[in-house]
mmCIF file of C-alpha atoms in Angstrom:
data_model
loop_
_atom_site.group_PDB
_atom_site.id
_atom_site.type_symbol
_atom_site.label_atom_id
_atom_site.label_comp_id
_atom_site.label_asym_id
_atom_site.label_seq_id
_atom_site.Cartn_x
_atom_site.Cartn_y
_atom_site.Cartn_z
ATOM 1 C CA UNK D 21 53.853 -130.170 134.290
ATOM 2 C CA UNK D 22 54.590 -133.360 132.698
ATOM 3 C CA UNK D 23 57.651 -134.206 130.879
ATOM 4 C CA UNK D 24 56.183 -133.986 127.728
ATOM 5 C CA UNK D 25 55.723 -130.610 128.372
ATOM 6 C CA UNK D 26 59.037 -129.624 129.828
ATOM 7 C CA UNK D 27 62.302 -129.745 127.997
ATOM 8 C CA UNK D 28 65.737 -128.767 130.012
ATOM 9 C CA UNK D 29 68.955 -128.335 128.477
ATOM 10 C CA UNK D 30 71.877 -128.906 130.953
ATOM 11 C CA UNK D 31 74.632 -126.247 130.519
ATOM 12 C CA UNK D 32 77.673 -127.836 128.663
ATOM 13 C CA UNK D 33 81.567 -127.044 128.057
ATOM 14 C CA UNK D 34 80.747 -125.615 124.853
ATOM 15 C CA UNK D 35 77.829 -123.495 126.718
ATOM 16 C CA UNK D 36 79.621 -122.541 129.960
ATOM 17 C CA UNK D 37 77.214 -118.930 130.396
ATOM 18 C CA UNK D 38 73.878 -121.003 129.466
ATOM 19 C CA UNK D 39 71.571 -119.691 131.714
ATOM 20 C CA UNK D 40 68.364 -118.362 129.926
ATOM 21 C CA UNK D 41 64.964 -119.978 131.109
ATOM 22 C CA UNK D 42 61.771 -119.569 128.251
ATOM 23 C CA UNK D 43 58.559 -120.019 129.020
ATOM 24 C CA UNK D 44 55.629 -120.062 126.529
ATOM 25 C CA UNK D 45 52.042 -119.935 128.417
ATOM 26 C CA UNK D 46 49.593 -121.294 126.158
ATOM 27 C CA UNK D 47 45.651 -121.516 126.543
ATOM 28 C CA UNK D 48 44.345 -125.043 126.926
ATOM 29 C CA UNK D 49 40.936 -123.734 126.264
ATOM 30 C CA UNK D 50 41.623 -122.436 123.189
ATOM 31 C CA UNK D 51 44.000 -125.447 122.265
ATOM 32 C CA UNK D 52 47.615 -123.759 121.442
ATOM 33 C CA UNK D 53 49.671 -126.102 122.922
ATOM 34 C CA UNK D 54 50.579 -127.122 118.689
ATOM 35 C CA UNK D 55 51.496 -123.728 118.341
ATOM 36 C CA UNK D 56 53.100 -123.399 121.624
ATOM 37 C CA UNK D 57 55.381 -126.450 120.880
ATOM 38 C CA UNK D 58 56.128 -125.422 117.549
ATOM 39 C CA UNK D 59 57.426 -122.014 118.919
ATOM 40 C CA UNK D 60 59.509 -123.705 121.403
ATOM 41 C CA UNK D 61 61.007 -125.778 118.782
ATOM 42 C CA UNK D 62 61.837 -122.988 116.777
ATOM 43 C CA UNK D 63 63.772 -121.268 119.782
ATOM 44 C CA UNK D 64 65.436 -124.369 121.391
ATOM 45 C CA UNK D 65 66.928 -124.949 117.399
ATOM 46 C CA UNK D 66 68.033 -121.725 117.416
ATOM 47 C CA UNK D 67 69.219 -121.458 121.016
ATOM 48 C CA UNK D 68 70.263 -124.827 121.936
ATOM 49 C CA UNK D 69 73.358 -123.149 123.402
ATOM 50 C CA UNK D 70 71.956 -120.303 125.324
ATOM 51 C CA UNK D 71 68.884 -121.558 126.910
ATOM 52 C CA UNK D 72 69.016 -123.823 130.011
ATOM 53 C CA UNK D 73 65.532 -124.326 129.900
ATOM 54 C CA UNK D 74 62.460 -123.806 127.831
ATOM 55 C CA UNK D 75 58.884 -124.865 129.550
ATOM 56 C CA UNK D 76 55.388 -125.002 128.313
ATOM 57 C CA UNK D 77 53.104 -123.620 131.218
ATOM 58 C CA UNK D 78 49.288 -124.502 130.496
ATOM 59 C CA UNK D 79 47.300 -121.785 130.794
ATOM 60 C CA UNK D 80 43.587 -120.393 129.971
ATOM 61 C CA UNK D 81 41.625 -117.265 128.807
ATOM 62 C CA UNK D 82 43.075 -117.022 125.774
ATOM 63 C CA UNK D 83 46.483 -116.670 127.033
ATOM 64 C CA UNK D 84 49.372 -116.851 124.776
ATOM 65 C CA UNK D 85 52.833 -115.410 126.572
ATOM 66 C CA UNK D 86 56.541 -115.800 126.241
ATOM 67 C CA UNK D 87 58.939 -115.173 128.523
ATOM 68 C CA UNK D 88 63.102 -115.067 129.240
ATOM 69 C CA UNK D 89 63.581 -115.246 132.777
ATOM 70 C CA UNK D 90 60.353 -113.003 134.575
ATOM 71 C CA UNK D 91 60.480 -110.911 131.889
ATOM 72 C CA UNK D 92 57.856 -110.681 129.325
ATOM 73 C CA UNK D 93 58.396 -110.586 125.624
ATOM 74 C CA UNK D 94 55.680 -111.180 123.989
ATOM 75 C CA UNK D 95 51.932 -111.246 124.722
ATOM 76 C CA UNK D 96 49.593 -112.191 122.484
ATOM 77 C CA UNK D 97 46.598 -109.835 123.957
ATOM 78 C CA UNK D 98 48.858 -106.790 123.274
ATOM 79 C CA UNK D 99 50.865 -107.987 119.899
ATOM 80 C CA UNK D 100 48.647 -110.575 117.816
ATOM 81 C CA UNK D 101 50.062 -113.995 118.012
ATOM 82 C CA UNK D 102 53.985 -114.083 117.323
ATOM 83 C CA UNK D 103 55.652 -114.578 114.001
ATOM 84 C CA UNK D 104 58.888 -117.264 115.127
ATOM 85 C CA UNK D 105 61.144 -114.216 113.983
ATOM 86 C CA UNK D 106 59.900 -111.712 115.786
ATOM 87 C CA UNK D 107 60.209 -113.787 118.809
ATOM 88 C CA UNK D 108 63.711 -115.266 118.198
ATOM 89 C CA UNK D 109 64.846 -111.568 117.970
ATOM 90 C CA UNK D 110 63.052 -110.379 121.076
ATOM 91 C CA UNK D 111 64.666 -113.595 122.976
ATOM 92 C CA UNK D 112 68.010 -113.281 121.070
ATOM 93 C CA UNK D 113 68.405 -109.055 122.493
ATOM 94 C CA UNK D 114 67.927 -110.808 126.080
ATOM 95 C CA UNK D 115 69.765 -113.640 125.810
ATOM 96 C CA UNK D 116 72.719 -113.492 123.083
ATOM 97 C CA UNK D 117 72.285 -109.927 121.680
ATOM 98 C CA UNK D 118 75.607 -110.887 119.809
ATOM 99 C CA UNK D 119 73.760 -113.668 118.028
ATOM 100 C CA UNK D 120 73.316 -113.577 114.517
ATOM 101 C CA UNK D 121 70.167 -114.750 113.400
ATOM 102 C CA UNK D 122 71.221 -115.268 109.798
ATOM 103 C CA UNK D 123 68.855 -114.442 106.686
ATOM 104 C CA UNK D 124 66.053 -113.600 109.536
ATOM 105 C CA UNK D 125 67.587 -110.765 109.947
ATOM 106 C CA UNK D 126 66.815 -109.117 106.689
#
């Protein structure tokens, strides 16, 4: 994985229980990796102080998956590709179920 593809965020004082790890698996074949970043973006804006890390894993087949931790959340052969809110809640339950998520809530 190159570094262009992996972004870690070091726990801070203001983040002391920071300890989530996302990873998005994106085809290669299919070339996601736009969409893939552009998810990632979405959640590292949202939960720059939960998640320690967030990776991009290259994949193929058609493979579009998110995970927190070894869980899965999403998977685009058994929900359609994600909308960002739909994901940011399913991440948010697992991660921060406190979290607000503001007018995406509605």
């Amino acid at each position: 994985m190159t570094d262009a593809q992996r972004i870690e965020i070091e726990p801070t004082e203001d983040a002391p229980g920071a300890s989530a790890r996302v990873e998005i698996e994106y085809c290669t074949q299919c070339r996601w990796l736009p969409r893939a970043a552009w998810l990632a973006q979405e959640l590292l804006t949202t939960f720059e102080a939960e998640l320690t890390e967030l990776a991009l894993k290259p994949g193929t087949g058609g493979v579009f998956i998110v995970r927190v931790g070894d869980e899965v959340v999403w998977d685009r052969r058994e929900q359609g590709f994600p909308e960002p809110t739909a994901v940011k809640k399913a991440v948010r339950d697992r991660v921060a179920p406190e979290k607000s998520l503001g007018h995406s809530e509605r």
